[in-house]
XYZ file of C-alpha atoms in Angstrom:
742
model
C 83.218 73.955 57.767
C 82.530 75.079 54.223
C 82.975 71.582 52.802
C 80.611 70.006 55.329
C 77.696 72.061 53.993
C 78.060 70.799 50.456
C 76.423 67.358 50.957
C 73.413 68.978 52.621
C 73.079 71.272 49.586
C 73.117 68.278 47.310
C 70.482 66.533 49.402
C 68.351 69.642 49.280
C 68.573 69.709 45.489
C 67.526 66.043 45.266
C 64.604 66.632 47.655
C 63.320 69.586 45.629
C 63.590 67.554 42.428
C 61.561 64.688 43.911
C 58.863 67.151 45.007
C 58.538 68.544 41.502
C 58.378 65.030 40.055
C 55.529 64.202 42.396
C 53.671 67.346 41.313
C 54.149 66.526 37.649
C 52.799 62.991 38.037
C 49.509 64.290 39.478
C 48.676 66.813 36.768
C 45.275 66.117 35.176
C 46.314 67.725 31.910
C 48.600 64.767 31.237
C 45.503 62.645 30.583
C 44.371 64.625 27.580
C 47.546 65.653 25.850
C 47.789 66.060 22.079
C 51.565 66.298 22.056
C 53.955 65.032 24.698
C 57.741 65.205 24.613
C 59.625 63.301 27.323
C 63.363 63.295 27.920
C 64.032 64.723 24.464
C 67.667 64.851 23.488
C 68.500 66.209 20.074
C 71.886 67.082 18.675
C 71.565 68.523 15.213
C 73.605 70.818 13.034
C 72.579 72.639 9.883
C 73.097 75.896 8.105
C 70.003 77.304 9.827
C 70.587 76.032 13.354
C 74.198 75.011 13.914
C 75.006 72.799 16.898
C 71.547 73.004 18.462
C 71.143 70.783 21.506
C 67.714 70.126 22.977
C 68.616 68.983 26.438
C 66.280 67.075 28.765
C 63.078 68.660 27.471
C 59.648 67.815 28.882
C 56.748 69.347 27.023
C 53.032 68.637 27.176
C 50.444 70.242 24.906
C 46.859 69.601 26.088
C 44.319 68.872 23.404
C 42.246 71.893 22.374
C 44.829 74.438 23.505
C 47.209 76.961 21.970
C 50.785 76.303 22.993
C 53.153 79.225 22.478
C 56.776 78.201 22.072
C 58.907 81.269 22.719
C 62.598 81.884 22.485
C 65.333 83.691 20.609
C 66.552 82.573 17.208
C 68.760 79.510 17.458
C 67.406 78.250 20.767
C 65.957 75.097 19.171
C 62.297 75.928 18.487
C 62.340 74.929 14.816
C 64.409 71.822 15.587
C 61.876 70.748 18.220
C 58.984 71.265 15.814
C 60.779 69.191 13.182
C 61.076 66.395 15.727
C 57.376 66.653 16.562
C 56.329 66.298 12.914
C 58.707 63.376 12.445
C 61.284 65.010 10.194
C 64.179 64.820 12.640
C 65.116 62.160 15.151
C 65.878 62.237 18.829
C 69.033 60.664 20.197
C 66.921 59.403 23.091
C 63.548 60.029 24.634
C 59.991 59.896 23.305
C 57.584 62.075 21.378
C 53.860 61.288 21.211
C 51.624 63.182 18.798
C 47.882 62.573 18.377
C 48.105 59.200 20.061
C 51.298 57.751 18.593
C 54.918 58.272 17.802
C 55.530 60.473 14.725
C 56.051 58.262 11.707
C 54.566 55.142 13.301
C 51.640 53.341 11.731
C 48.314 54.968 12.572
C 49.833 57.996 14.280
C 48.529 60.454 11.681
C 51.864 62.250 11.684
C 52.989 62.934 9.055
C 49.607 63.209 7.385
C 46.564 65.450 6.861
C 45.767 65.426 10.596
C 48.639 67.860 11.122
C 49.051 71.216 9.405
C 52.639 72.432 9.272
C 53.779 75.921 8.373
C 57.589 75.898 8.242
C 59.840 78.854 8.887
C 60.608 79.097 5.160
C 57.961 80.325 2.738
C 57.927 76.834 1.122
C 55.695 77.809 -1.808
C 56.037 77.460 -5.570
C 56.692 80.934 -6.943
C 55.399 80.038 -10.427
C 51.962 79.071 -9.031
C 49.064 81.412 -8.480
C 47.400 81.600 -5.069
C 44.544 79.435 -6.311
C 46.898 76.821 -7.780
C 48.836 76.748 -4.509
C 45.642 76.018 -2.601
C 44.619 73.320 -5.076
C 47.957 71.539 -4.735
C 48.011 71.527 -0.929
C 44.309 70.680 -0.853
C 44.810 67.653 -3.089
C 47.743 66.580 -0.923
C 45.393 66.637 2.085
C 42.768 64.571 0.241
C 40.387 67.448 -0.528
C 38.446 67.763 -3.746
C 38.720 70.810 -5.975
C 35.206 71.891 -4.924
C 36.184 71.771 -1.255
C 39.271 73.853 -1.986
C 37.165 76.427 -3.839
C 34.828 76.673 -0.848
C 37.682 77.519 1.527
C 39.514 79.741 -0.974
C 37.216 82.765 -0.725
C 37.180 82.733 3.089
C 40.957 82.459 3.462
C 41.654 85.199 0.917
C 39.253 87.525 2.713
C 40.386 86.557 6.210
C 44.121 86.954 5.522
C 43.649 89.976 3.245
C 45.309 88.306 0.265
C 45.335 89.761 -3.258
C 43.557 88.233 -6.247
C 43.610 84.443 -6.409
C 45.250 84.659 -9.856
C 48.329 86.524 -8.594
C 51.531 84.504 -8.797
C 53.263 83.817 -5.505
C 56.603 85.126 -6.790
C 54.983 88.530 -7.427
C 53.726 88.873 -3.834
C 55.497 90.734 -1.053
C 57.233 88.797 1.695
C 54.365 89.344 4.123
C 51.777 88.270 1.555
C 53.741 85.123 0.767
C 53.855 84.282 4.470
C 50.085 84.709 4.702
C 49.586 82.405 1.711
C 51.770 79.854 3.492
C 49.582 80.178 6.588
C 46.443 79.829 4.468
C 47.776 76.613 2.920
C 48.235 75.260 6.459
C 44.700 76.180 7.527
C 43.160 74.920 4.297
C 42.488 71.271 5.219
C 41.227 72.094 8.740
C 43.732 69.746 10.492
C 43.464 68.615 14.116
C 46.948 69.834 14.994
C 48.401 73.079 13.679
C 52.147 73.644 13.981
C 53.008 77.186 12.975
C 56.621 78.311 12.918
C 56.606 82.116 13.241
C 53.463 82.709 11.150
C 53.108 86.388 12.031
C 56.561 87.615 10.976
C 56.185 90.664 8.750
C 52.411 90.804 9.256
C 50.509 94.008 9.977
C 49.750 94.304 13.744
C 45.996 94.521 13.148
C 46.028 91.442 10.928
C 48.236 89.701 13.475
C 45.561 90.238 16.094
C 42.890 88.922 13.710
C 44.958 85.780 13.133
C 45.265 85.193 16.870
C 41.536 85.744 17.325
C 40.884 83.128 14.650
C 43.266 80.664 16.284
C 41.535 81.137 19.636
C 38.156 80.664 17.966
C 38.983 77.358 16.238
C 40.326 75.853 19.480
C 37.241 76.691 21.550
C 35.467 73.404 20.812
C 38.516 71.446 21.986
C 38.978 69.568 18.725
C 41.993 71.497 17.486
C 45.395 72.022 19.003
C 47.938 74.639 17.975
C 51.658 74.924 18.594
C 52.975 78.299 17.537
C 56.434 79.839 17.714
C 57.007 83.570 17.580
C 59.503 86.313 18.333
C 56.704 88.572 19.577
C 56.463 87.370 23.178
C 53.612 89.659 24.201
C 51.278 88.404 21.460
C 51.122 84.992 23.159
C 49.019 86.319 26.027
C 46.079 84.645 24.276
C 47.809 81.252 24.323
C 46.656 78.593 26.781
C 50.191 77.597 27.704
C 53.548 79.031 26.781
C 56.927 77.372 26.931
C 59.885 79.689 27.368
C 62.943 78.216 25.695
C 66.576 79.214 25.871
C 69.720 77.413 24.710
C 67.813 74.197 24.065
C 66.218 74.141 27.564
C 62.800 75.036 28.916
C 62.838 77.885 31.414
C 59.136 77.562 32.186
C 55.936 75.951 30.899
C 52.770 77.578 32.213
C 49.852 79.799 31.225
C 50.769 83.458 30.590
C 48.566 84.699 33.439
C 50.045 82.229 35.892
C 53.608 83.194 34.927
C 52.883 86.870 35.498
C 51.285 86.120 38.878
C 54.124 83.868 40.054
C 56.882 86.304 39.171
C 54.913 89.477 40.034
C 55.770 91.117 36.726
C 53.695 92.997 34.171
C 55.056 91.686 30.867
C 56.121 88.290 29.577
C 59.340 89.798 28.285
C 60.298 90.690 31.857
C 59.488 87.119 32.927
C 61.692 85.720 30.179
C 64.540 88.059 31.140
C 64.251 87.094 34.797
C 64.273 83.354 34.052
C 67.215 83.751 31.687
C 69.256 85.434 34.382
C 68.228 82.738 36.847
C 69.314 80.076 34.351
C 72.774 81.603 34.089
C 73.072 81.763 37.876
C 71.904 78.160 38.210
C 74.449 76.884 35.727
C 77.280 78.585 37.578
C 76.000 77.432 40.977
C 75.545 73.793 39.998
C 78.927 73.718 38.311
C 80.579 75.148 41.408
C 78.926 72.676 43.811
C 79.680 69.560 41.786
C 83.258 70.536 41.074
C 83.856 71.159 44.777
C 82.630 67.647 45.670
C 84.387 65.692 42.929
C 87.296 67.920 42.153
C 86.536 67.479 38.474
C 84.711 70.003 36.273
C 81.257 68.453 35.627
C 79.716 67.680 32.271
C 76.285 69.070 31.482
C 73.687 67.375 33.639
C 70.998 66.556 31.143
C 68.569 65.444 33.828
C 68.617 68.684 35.808
C 65.880 70.878 34.442
C 64.284 72.891 37.202
C 64.815 74.289 40.672
C 67.016 77.231 39.814
C 65.477 77.700 36.372
C 61.968 78.775 37.294
C 58.565 77.297 37.995
C 58.611 74.532 35.422
C 56.819 71.412 36.658
C 57.817 69.276 33.674
C 60.712 67.500 35.339
C 62.486 64.767 33.409
C 63.259 61.497 35.100
C 66.399 59.442 34.704
C 64.647 56.904 32.483
C 65.597 57.142 28.843
C 62.096 56.161 27.745
C 58.818 56.911 29.481
C 55.597 55.148 28.446
C 52.713 57.578 28.137
C 49.369 56.040 29.059
C 46.217 58.116 29.187
C 42.652 58.044 27.965
C 43.483 59.446 24.552
C 46.829 57.773 23.921
C 46.532 54.098 23.072
C 49.304 51.657 23.721
C 51.156 50.995 20.473
C 53.738 48.297 19.950
C 57.273 49.578 20.176
C 58.547 50.573 16.782
C 61.774 52.230 15.853
C 61.412 55.362 13.842
C 61.928 54.839 10.152
C 61.100 51.114 10.225
C 57.529 51.412 9.014
C 56.750 50.012 5.610
C 56.775 52.192 2.548
C 53.441 53.877 2.032
C 51.284 52.689 -0.795
C 50.861 54.981 -3.778
C 47.870 57.276 -3.259
C 46.162 58.265 -6.519
C 45.124 61.658 -5.130
C 48.690 62.381 -4.065
C 50.057 61.285 -7.425
C 47.541 63.523 -9.196
C 48.682 66.500 -7.125
C 52.391 65.805 -7.592
C 52.274 65.139 -11.332
C 50.043 68.177 -11.862
C 52.459 70.283 -9.817
C 55.529 69.075 -11.722
C 53.860 69.532 -15.104
C 52.611 73.003 -14.214
C 56.085 74.016 -13.052
C 57.550 72.873 -16.369
C 54.885 74.748 -18.314
C 55.501 77.939 -16.357
C 59.238 77.602 -17.051
C 58.852 76.827 -20.744
C 62.001 78.747 -21.726
C 64.138 76.754 -19.338
C 62.505 73.488 -20.406
C 63.167 74.227 -24.081
C 66.787 74.885 -23.192
C 66.982 71.634 -21.230
C 65.396 69.635 -24.060
C 67.539 71.296 -26.730
C 70.816 71.099 -24.813
C 71.608 67.431 -25.628
C 70.715 68.055 -29.274
C 73.125 70.987 -29.404
C 75.834 68.904 -27.734
C 75.453 65.979 -30.129
C 75.517 68.376 -33.092
C 78.767 69.867 -31.808
C 80.184 66.358 -31.392
C 79.226 65.245 -34.896
C 80.635 68.407 -36.458
C 83.875 68.634 -34.507
C 84.931 65.077 -33.594
C 86.201 62.310 -35.880
C 86.840 64.275 -39.065
C 90.277 64.110 -40.704
C 92.268 67.310 -40.073
C 92.885 69.449 -43.171
C 95.318 72.246 -43.954
C 98.227 70.526 -42.203
C 101.573 71.996 -43.270
C 104.641 70.083 -44.446
C 108.070 71.589 -45.153
C 109.352 70.382 -48.567
C 113.020 70.339 -49.637
C 113.164 69.122 -53.262
C 116.725 68.964 -54.582
C 115.420 67.728 -57.954
C 114.442 71.350 -58.578
C 116.952 74.137 -59.153
C 115.463 76.226 -56.323
C 112.505 76.099 -53.959
C 110.535 78.695 -55.920
C 110.653 76.703 -59.164
C 107.247 75.230 -59.992
C 107.044 71.469 -59.509
C 105.346 70.165 -62.666
C 104.638 66.399 -62.492
C 105.186 64.394 -65.697
C 102.536 62.162 -67.249
C 102.601 58.668 -68.731
C 105.609 56.374 -68.334
C 108.010 59.239 -67.616
C 110.650 58.534 -64.947
C 111.749 62.134 -64.491
C 110.830 64.373 -61.530
C 109.075 61.534 -59.699
C 109.163 63.695 -56.545
C 106.693 66.119 -58.160
C 104.517 63.202 -59.221
C 104.412 61.913 -55.615
C 103.703 65.381 -54.182
C 100.767 65.683 -56.571
C 99.122 62.649 -54.916
C 100.000 63.867 -51.429
C 98.409 67.239 -52.165
C 95.087 65.489 -52.770
C 95.037 64.777 -49.000
C 94.578 68.543 -48.474
C 98.091 69.057 -47.157
C 99.816 72.419 -47.558
C 103.466 72.603 -48.684
C 106.084 75.026 -47.371
C 109.074 74.949 -49.800
C 112.598 75.344 -48.355
C 116.076 75.340 -49.879
C 117.906 73.095 -47.404
C 117.208 70.513 -44.721
C 118.203 72.747 -41.798
C 115.574 75.348 -42.733
C 112.905 72.647 -43.034
C 113.906 71.093 -39.728
C 113.820 74.504 -38.062
C 110.275 75.021 -39.393
C 109.214 71.812 -37.631
C 111.008 72.798 -34.430
C 109.297 76.206 -34.436
C 105.881 74.607 -34.958
C 105.383 76.085 -38.416
C 105.068 72.621 -39.982
C 104.124 69.122 -38.751
C 106.869 67.440 -40.774
C 109.621 67.918 -43.334
C 110.223 65.857 -46.500
C 113.578 65.959 -48.316
C 114.057 64.561 -51.857
C 117.694 63.863 -53.052
C 118.870 65.490 -56.302
C 118.928 62.138 -58.166
C 115.783 60.763 -56.518
C 114.042 59.802 -59.803
C 117.081 58.063 -61.369
C 117.877 56.174 -58.152
C 114.262 55.033 -57.778
C 114.190 53.776 -61.399
C 117.491 51.902 -60.889
C 116.141 50.343 -57.712
C 113.125 49.000 -59.582
C 114.996 47.827 -62.698
C 118.128 46.348 -61.071
C 116.375 44.519 -58.259
C 118.859 42.684 -56.032
C 121.755 44.073 -58.080
C 120.912 47.630 -57.094
C 123.878 49.644 -55.863
C 123.886 50.854 -52.269
C 123.944 54.537 -53.302
C 120.864 53.994 -55.491
C 119.061 52.484 -52.532
C 120.166 55.422 -50.367
C 119.130 58.160 -52.831
C 115.832 56.501 -53.791
C 114.463 57.258 -50.327
C 112.736 60.486 -49.284
C 113.868 61.641 -45.826
C 111.052 62.562 -43.424
C 111.190 64.110 -39.938
C 107.911 64.484 -38.005
C 106.461 66.344 -35.057
C 104.743 63.460 -33.211
C 103.714 65.478 -30.157
C 100.113 65.136 -31.358
C 99.403 61.458 -31.821
C 96.310 61.865 -33.977
C 97.836 64.402 -36.370
C 101.175 62.578 -36.564
C 99.594 59.203 -37.326
C 97.145 60.674 -39.836
C 100.005 62.385 -41.717
C 101.996 59.156 -41.755
C 98.958 57.331 -43.106
C 98.430 59.953 -45.818
C 102.100 59.790 -46.878
C 102.020 55.990 -47.160
C 98.693 55.908 -48.997
C 99.883 58.670 -51.358
C 103.035 56.699 -52.179
C 100.977 53.590 -52.898
C 98.728 55.587 -55.238
C 101.778 57.176 -56.918
C 103.556 53.799 -57.439
C 100.374 52.154 -58.708
C 99.780 54.944 -61.235
C 103.391 54.748 -62.518
C 103.252 50.956 -62.779
C 100.090 51.016 -64.836
C 101.473 53.779 -67.085
C 104.568 51.652 -67.799
C 102.498 48.497 -68.462
C 103.401 46.794 -65.196
C 100.880 45.000 -63.008
C 99.176 47.354 -60.542
C 99.986 44.908 -57.738
C 103.697 44.935 -58.458
C 104.385 47.910 -56.212
C 101.923 46.937 -53.461
C 103.142 45.350 -50.246
C 102.335 41.619 -50.265
C 99.455 42.013 -47.779
C 95.874 41.988 -49.008
C 93.301 43.419 -46.584
C 89.898 42.117 -47.638
C 86.646 43.945 -46.986
C 86.170 44.101 -43.177
C 83.501 41.897 -41.630
C 82.332 44.838 -39.507
C 83.016 48.501 -40.109
C 84.488 50.387 -43.100
C 87.920 49.901 -44.658
C 89.058 53.163 -43.071
C 87.228 53.463 -39.709
C 86.672 56.911 -38.226
C 86.709 58.038 -34.621
C 83.143 59.354 -34.835
C 81.687 55.871 -35.209
C 83.822 54.614 -32.318
C 82.999 57.428 -29.890
C 79.370 58.120 -30.873
C 77.758 55.327 -28.763
C 79.520 56.413 -25.585
C 79.004 60.109 -26.237
C 75.264 59.666 -26.843
C 74.799 57.692 -23.634
C 77.055 59.995 -21.589
C 75.244 63.143 -22.700
C 71.821 61.734 -21.847
C 73.036 60.178 -18.590
C 74.625 63.299 -17.114
C 72.020 65.756 -18.384
C 69.426 63.576 -16.669
C 71.568 63.718 -13.517
C 71.597 67.522 -13.636
C 67.871 67.762 -14.406
C 66.606 65.528 -11.606
C 69.110 66.540 -8.926
C 68.415 70.216 -9.627
C 64.642 69.779 -9.356
C 64.848 67.777 -6.121
C 67.370 70.081 -4.459
C 65.351 73.163 -5.347
C 62.301 71.721 -3.590
C 64.252 70.547 -0.569
C 66.264 73.728 -0.010
C 63.158 75.894 -0.289
C 61.354 73.732 2.293
C 58.880 72.337 -0.242
C 59.989 68.728 0.136
C 59.821 68.960 3.920
C 56.357 70.447 3.817
C 55.123 67.849 1.353
C 56.381 64.977 3.504
C 54.757 66.417 6.631
C 51.449 66.820 4.782
C 51.312 63.059 4.266
C 53.042 62.527 0.942
C 55.385 59.571 1.051
C 58.924 59.542 -0.253
C 57.852 56.846 -2.715
C 55.140 59.071 -4.147
C 57.429 62.087 -4.464
C 60.149 60.046 -6.143
C 57.679 58.292 -8.433
C 56.052 61.567 -9.522
C 59.418 63.124 -10.281
C 60.334 59.994 -12.225
C 57.219 60.234 -14.401
C 57.581 63.914 -15.282
C 61.353 63.878 -15.720
C 61.115 60.686 -17.775
C 58.869 62.501 -20.230
C 61.518 65.168 -20.736
C 64.297 62.612 -20.974
C 62.334 60.562 -23.522
C 62.015 63.620 -25.752
C 65.726 64.337 -25.384
C 66.640 60.767 -26.343
C 64.468 60.681 -29.450
C 65.771 64.023 -30.693
C 69.404 63.021 -30.119
C 68.969 59.777 -32.075
C 67.246 61.592 -34.950
C 70.090 64.117 -35.185
C 72.752 61.370 -35.077
C 71.312 58.886 -37.543
C 69.014 60.903 -39.806
C 71.010 64.117 -40.154
C 74.670 63.233 -39.576
C 74.420 59.641 -40.833
C 76.336 58.068 -37.979
C 76.828 54.381 -38.795
C 73.847 52.346 -37.567
C 73.760 48.697 -38.599
C 71.535 47.436 -35.781
C 67.858 47.515 -34.840
C 66.848 51.103 -34.138
C 64.178 49.926 -31.704
C 66.631 48.210 -29.344
C 69.036 51.132 -29.716
C 66.279 53.548 -28.662
C 65.305 51.385 -25.677
C 68.899 51.164 -24.435
C 69.329 54.933 -24.852
C 66.173 55.644 -22.848
C 67.131 53.154 -20.136
C 70.551 54.797 -19.797
C 68.927 58.216 -19.483
C 66.578 56.790 -16.867
C 69.592 55.414 -15.002
C 71.042 58.933 -15.026
C 67.773 60.258 -13.571
C 67.990 57.768 -10.732
C 71.627 58.720 -10.107
C 70.478 62.336 -9.956
C 67.924 61.384 -7.288
C 70.696 59.785 -5.227
C 72.843 62.922 -5.490
C 69.899 65.158 -4.557
C 69.041 63.023 -1.528
C 72.658 62.705 -0.419
C 73.832 66.304 -0.897
C 72.555 69.281 1.060
C 73.262 72.093 -1.420
C 73.379 72.672 -5.163
C 77.101 73.331 -4.883
C 77.894 69.980 -3.299
C 75.629 68.229 -5.814
C 77.485 69.952 -8.645
C 80.812 68.806 -7.220
C 79.599 65.210 -6.958
C 78.226 65.228 -10.515
C 81.360 66.836 -11.932
C 83.576 64.523 -9.911
C 81.832 61.453 -11.320
C 81.787 62.710 -14.921
C 85.514 62.400 -15.704
C 85.937 58.900 -14.191
C 82.890 57.686 -16.098
C 84.173 59.096 -19.388
C 87.689 57.723 -18.939
C 86.880 54.338 -17.408
C 83.782 53.288 -19.341
C 85.480 52.779 -22.708
C 83.933 55.910 -24.191
C 87.069 57.590 -25.568
C 89.564 54.718 -25.380
C 89.265 50.920 -25.572
C 89.068 49.028 -22.287
C 91.853 46.759 -23.497
C 94.305 49.671 -23.202
C 93.662 50.220 -19.493
C 95.566 48.981 -16.480
C 94.276 45.523 -15.438
C 93.010 46.835 -12.083
C 91.116 49.691 -13.729
C 89.707 47.268 -16.279
C 88.028 45.302 -13.487
C 86.699 48.497 -11.896
C 85.355 49.810 -15.192
C 83.434 46.603 -15.842
C 80.990 47.416 -13.006
C 80.430 51.114 -13.791
C 76.988 52.158 -15.070
C 78.028 53.183 -18.600
C 80.589 50.486 -19.480
C 78.351 47.589 -20.496
C 75.745 49.856 -22.072
C 78.428 51.543 -24.210
C 79.738 48.173 -25.378
C 76.189 47.064 -26.123
C 75.395 50.208 -28.099
C 78.666 49.983 -30.028
C 77.963 46.330 -30.925
C 74.502 47.219 -32.230
C 75.622 50.269 -34.195
C 78.836 48.933 -35.771
C 78.136 45.186 -35.969
C 74.369 45.080 -36.240
C 74.103 42.518 -33.422
C 70.692 41.717 -31.973
C 69.537 41.392 -28.378
C 70.346 37.669 -28.444
C 74.095 38.373 -28.334
C 75.617 38.389 -24.799
C 77.520 41.629 -25.415
C 74.228 43.321 -26.253
C 71.955 41.996 -23.530
C 74.634 42.436 -20.861
C 74.284 46.180 -21.469
C 70.532 46.039 -20.863
C 70.931 43.908 -17.735
C 73.659 46.139 -16.289
C 71.605 49.287 -16.872
C 68.515 47.751 -15.270
C 70.526 46.653 -12.208
C 71.962 50.150 -11.755
C 68.473 51.641 -12.031
C 67.313 49.376 -9.204
C 70.371 50.257 -7.099
C 69.950 54.015 -7.585
C 66.198 53.938 -6.928
C 66.663 51.891 -3.760
C 69.342 54.267 -2.486
C 67.119 57.257 -3.239
C 64.167 55.796 -1.341
C 66.324 54.886 1.643
C 67.957 58.321 1.762
C 64.594 60.077 1.497
C 63.138 57.889 4.198
C 65.944 57.860 6.733
C 67.879 61.079 6.131
C 65.872 63.535 8.187
C 66.376 67.277 8.232
């Protein structure tokens, strides 16, 4: 008997749902809506609202009304508002605002027709109240005179301090009132206020509500307001009670109180919340009894057990809204509209804002500008110089003991040639550690006290003279004893090879001096290889000249990455980017303004770095300084664009730092900056050829060391590669700004 009643219960539910749908279709208010949300499904996760689901919402805001959106924190109010202003997308359903879909051509949203006060303060702390108003006024297309006219009224109305007070010096409540004033400034048709009265004095809160009621009396302005203070919305035309991503009710406050026979809206909300919990359990029980399977959430079921909400969603995924004030627009997917043209008024506001921020943070900007100069100075001082003070253990059996002074002879004297050789080696700024036997010297190398040990036989001078005089008739023991025995610590490649070079060069100088003193030809003791003057580079190249091109470009590239990504992330995480986009600024304008201001800083950094390198430290520069400067600036600009990509892709400064740091080491190792590309694995060589800094480093190195002009392929390939990467990074930034919502 119990099972036979279940189908009748299901039929009853369907009948009630059809009745509510019929009521909803006859409402006259649908013909003059300013905002309509039908079948809204939104699944969105963030640090502020994790795993919010807006499920089957129907919401209608009549033009000229105040709509109070009420609910606890995390129920989806802010997410819904972000969808209404076009900053987040629905999985399915429709939103119509001011006659069109948000983001579609001609909808006015985003734009100056809507005023948006986000939950965050979303203000520039370094700006004064007046400067804040000027910026948001210019963004809305107002002139400075129009802003000044509204400034006095808003300061008086919202009880704000002096217009010259900086926002960062205001209390939390005062900052929130400045944020509200910036929203009211341009007198928009639709005001969307996300908890504007938090932390506001009760008397001032009442004054704000009185003002909102006053500006909607003529029917030309519509307000959607969210708040935690449920009772303050008694002055609203309609309120929507929201819980767990669902509407419990949507009706006027008076009507709700009459229907439920309660005295306060808080009691109504509590009653509907309890009814919602009971309805969920009841529906789950009925459906599971029929099917035998636990049901999934029914996204179409909105009312009946949940209260007197007449906004019932249908089973259609898209509902066309046709009324007197909502024109038919061609279907258009969100995010497919063309990029907005550059607005001169917007660009003026953005560039002025960026420049003013830099001026107010002059200490930080000086640090940012001076940082690459400091880094290149450190590089020039510490990298590429020959190491000095290296220690060698010396065992000289030509002397009676290790403490005996080693006095080199002069002229054609073939005695104590070991001392004569050591005299030349000492000119290389090498320090000697005398020892009595080979085991002690070897132990000094093993203990790390010396980088090598040299042992001279007791008859070294006589054997060396016999080797020279006897030629091919030289006895084997003379050949054996005419050699100095050397053991090295080659754990450090650079130091080991430099010491070997110094020992060989010192021996050549020693043999040449002895040959000349004994009236032999100076070439007699040279190896039969004659290295002529190099075509490019010095006879003894240094690592500084090799590494300088890559280091210069790497410093400017990654400092530009940090500068631009930091600026963009700061604005986005504080809600400033979101607010700017809602006010009508396009992603193109924001990106272009940041490019202009950051390029100015980067240009100064580049010029100063080149002056320090070439004018102060005399780094080899054989090429045209003009082309070198252009390539340096282009590489820095490429780094700026890469920083924009990181800022648009990452959500936090920490993740952006990880991405930048993670890309730094591969770039340095794979772009030929510290080691030639020819020494890499063949697979890595192909990968490195397409990285942003590889071709530009080769181009810079060719101009500095070889003096090649732009006509050489190696040189112009660097310019072409850099330009292509700039285009790629800029395109990615624009796409991420345009399509990555929230």
